[in-house]
Amino acid sequence: MRWNEISKMTCSVARSLSVVGDRWTMLILRDAFLGLRRFEDFQNDLGMTRHRLADRLRKLVADGILKRVAYQSRPKRYEYRLTEKGIDLYPVIVSLLKWGDRWMAGAEGVPIELVHRKCGAHITPALTCPHCNDELNARQMMARPGPALLKHRARSKNRGRHDPPISV
Amino acid sequence: MRWNEISKMTCSVARSLSVVGDRWTMLILRDAFLGLRRFEDFQNDLGMTRHRLADRLRKLVADGILKRVAYQSRPKRYEYRLTEKGIDLYPVIVSLLKWGDRWMAGAEGVPIELVHRKCGAHITPALTCPHCNDELNARQMMARPGPALLKHRARSKNRGRHDPPISV
DNA sequence: TTGACTGAGTTCTATTTTGGAACTTAATAT
DNA sequence: ATATTAAGTTCCAAAATAGAACTCAGTCAA
């Protein structure tokens, strides 16, 4: 199976990765969340080739995650800003950040700290249950097929090994 | 810059991606969270080549995210299970799931629903501030350099454009 | 009014990574 | 003896990426 076919999987994780799962894409978005907007800034910060960067930016714009906005005319220059769809990826980046802080940080401590503007606290965001407000972890959760997966199975009747509701 | 050098960046997101940012890796982990453990099961479910799969599993084991456990002898057979380090990636997967549910789901609804065992509710987990319990989004957060980044800057004195504390 | 400089790309080639398909190996089952 | 199963390997072709140089439109400074 080719990578570009994963967008057709009946799985939200796969569909998300078809958009942000490419090499460099997530790091471009990290930079965007840190306030970078211009081609040269991304290129300087990431050290990726201009070629790849141009490609990735184009794809992110096509996918509605960044928008290309003129910031001057004569000469026309464009910068890249997060759309609402892009901003909504924040939890993904923060989760990666948090995991990296815990499992990949050296003796020097963490590279970046997050502050919640509203309450002013320096925090590490947590995944919680919006119903009971408990902090969540994988063992407390259970996955079950949703409507799209049920329809998909009814159509293709390839009922396989991990068909029933599954625990994590 | 080559992709394998990103693990040296002073950034937890980059370091995390150096481990789980490869093509397929995150999907292997999704399957692991859904309960899959065996080579053949991963291969059947994902449709990736056995070659790549073997490679990725090896790397995930080397990185301490999966462990290779014998589940029978004669013939010796091994399965792959999440370690604590692997289980701790759950928020990353869930964040991707949630984003995909919101931005990539079709008219058929979502592929998978999550249930919180403890309270029994069907929920979509949210990122919250552990201090004030508010649900978080990017605009409410601010990033500032942590100890590792400050040391890194002091060493390399390449003080660049996005050096000061940055808002998202 | 020529010559250097900027920012945002594009083009070219060489290298690395993937994908596809067939093959291996050890043990069991028929 | 032969087929089957699970977990890989091997080999070749195709695709993606890295590195470096080049383009292009407009500005600035002498």
CSV table of C-alpha atoms in Angstrom, one decimal, chain B residues 65-144:
chain,number,residue,atom,x,y,z
B,65,ILE,CA,8.2,2.0,22.9
B,66,LEU,CA,7.3,-1.6,22.2
B,67,LYS,CA,8.7,-4.7,23.8
B,68,ARG,CA,9.2,-8.0,22.0
B,69,VAL,CA,7.7,-10.8,24.1
B,70,ALA,CA,7.6,-14.5,23.3
B,71,TYR,CA,4.1,-15.9,23.3
B,72,GLN,CA,5.0,-19.5,22.5
B,73,SER,CA,8.1,-21.7,22.1
B,74,ARG,CA,8.5,-24.4,19.4
B,75,PRO,CA,8.4,-22.6,17.1
B,76,LYS,CA,9.5,-19.5,19.0
B,77,ARG,CA,7.1,-16.7,18.3
B,78,TYR,CA,7.1,-13.1,19.4
B,79,GLU,CA,4.5,-10.4,19.8
B,80,TYR,CA,4.9,-6.7,20.3
B,81,ARG,CA,3.4,-4.9,23.4
B,82,LEU,CA,3.4,-1.3,24.4
B,83,THR,CA,5.8,-0.4,27.2
B,84,GLU,CA,5.0,2.3,29.7
B,85,LYS,CA,6.8,4.7,27.4
B,86,GLY,CA,4.6,3.6,24.5
B,87,ILE,CA,1.4,3.8,26.5
B,88,ASP,CA,2.3,7.3,27.4
B,89,LEU,CA,1.9,8.2,23.7
B,90,TYR,CA,-1.8,7.8,24.0
B,91,PRO,CA,-2.5,11.6,24.1
B,92,VAL,CA,-0.8,12.0,20.8
B,93,ILE,CA,-2.9,9.3,19.1
B,94,VAL,CA,-6.1,10.6,20.7
B,95,SER,CA,-5.3,14.2,19.6
B,96,LEU,CA,-4.8,13.0,16.0
B,97,LEU,CA,-8.0,11.0,16.3
B,98,LYS,CA,-10.0,14.0,17.5
B,99,TRP,CA,-8.6,16.3,14.9
B,100,GLY,CA,-9.4,13.7,12.2
B,101,ASP,CA,-12.9,13.3,13.6
B,102,ARG,CA,-13.5,17.0,13.4
B,103,TRP,CA,-11.8,17.9,10.1
B,104,MET,CA,-11.6,14.7,8.0
B,105,ALA,CA,-14.7,12.7,8.8
B,106,GLY,CA,-17.3,12.3,6.1
B,107,ALA,CA,-21.1,12.3,6.2
B,108,GLU,CA,-20.9,8.8,7.6
B,109,GLY,CA,-19.8,9.9,11.0
B,110,VAL,CA,-16.7,9.1,13.0
B,111,PRO,CA,-14.9,5.7,12.6
B,112,ILE,CA,-14.3,5.1,16.3
B,113,GLU,CA,-15.8,6.3,19.6
B,114,LEU,CA,-14.0,6.4,22.9
B,115,VAL,CA,-15.6,5.4,26.2
B,116,HIS,CA,-14.2,6.3,29.6
B,117,ARG,CA,-14.4,3.1,31.6
B,118,LYS,CA,-14.6,4.8,34.9
B,119,CYS,CA,-17.5,7.0,34.3
B,120,GLY,CA,-19.0,5.1,31.4
B,121,ALA,CA,-19.4,8.1,29.2
B,122,HIS,CA,-18.8,8.3,25.5
B,123,ILE,CA,-16.4,11.2,25.3
B,124,THR,CA,-13.9,13.1,23.3
B,125,PRO,CA,-11.0,13.8,25.6
B,126,ALA,CA,-9.9,17.4,25.9
B,127,LEU,CA,-6.7,19.2,26.7
B,128,THR,CA,-7.1,21.1,30.0
B,129,CYS,CA,-5.1,23.3,32.3
B,130,PRO,CA,-4.3,21.3,35.4
B,131,HIS,CA,-4.2,24.5,37.4
B,132,CYS,CA,-7.6,26.1,36.6
B,133,ASN,CA,-9.2,23.1,34.8
B,134,ASP,CA,-10.2,25.2,31.8
B,135,GLU,CA,-10.2,23.5,28.4
B,136,LEU,CA,-7.2,24.8,26.5
B,137,ASN,CA,-6.6,26.1,23.0
B,138,ALA,CA,-3.6,27.5,21.3
B,139,ARG,CA,-4.5,31.2,21.6
B,140,GLN,CA,-4.7,30.9,25.4
B,141,MET,CA,-1.2,29.6,25.6
B,142,MET,CA,2.2,31.2,25.6
B,143,ALA,CA,5.6,29.5,25.2
B,144,ARG,CA,8.8,30.6,26.8
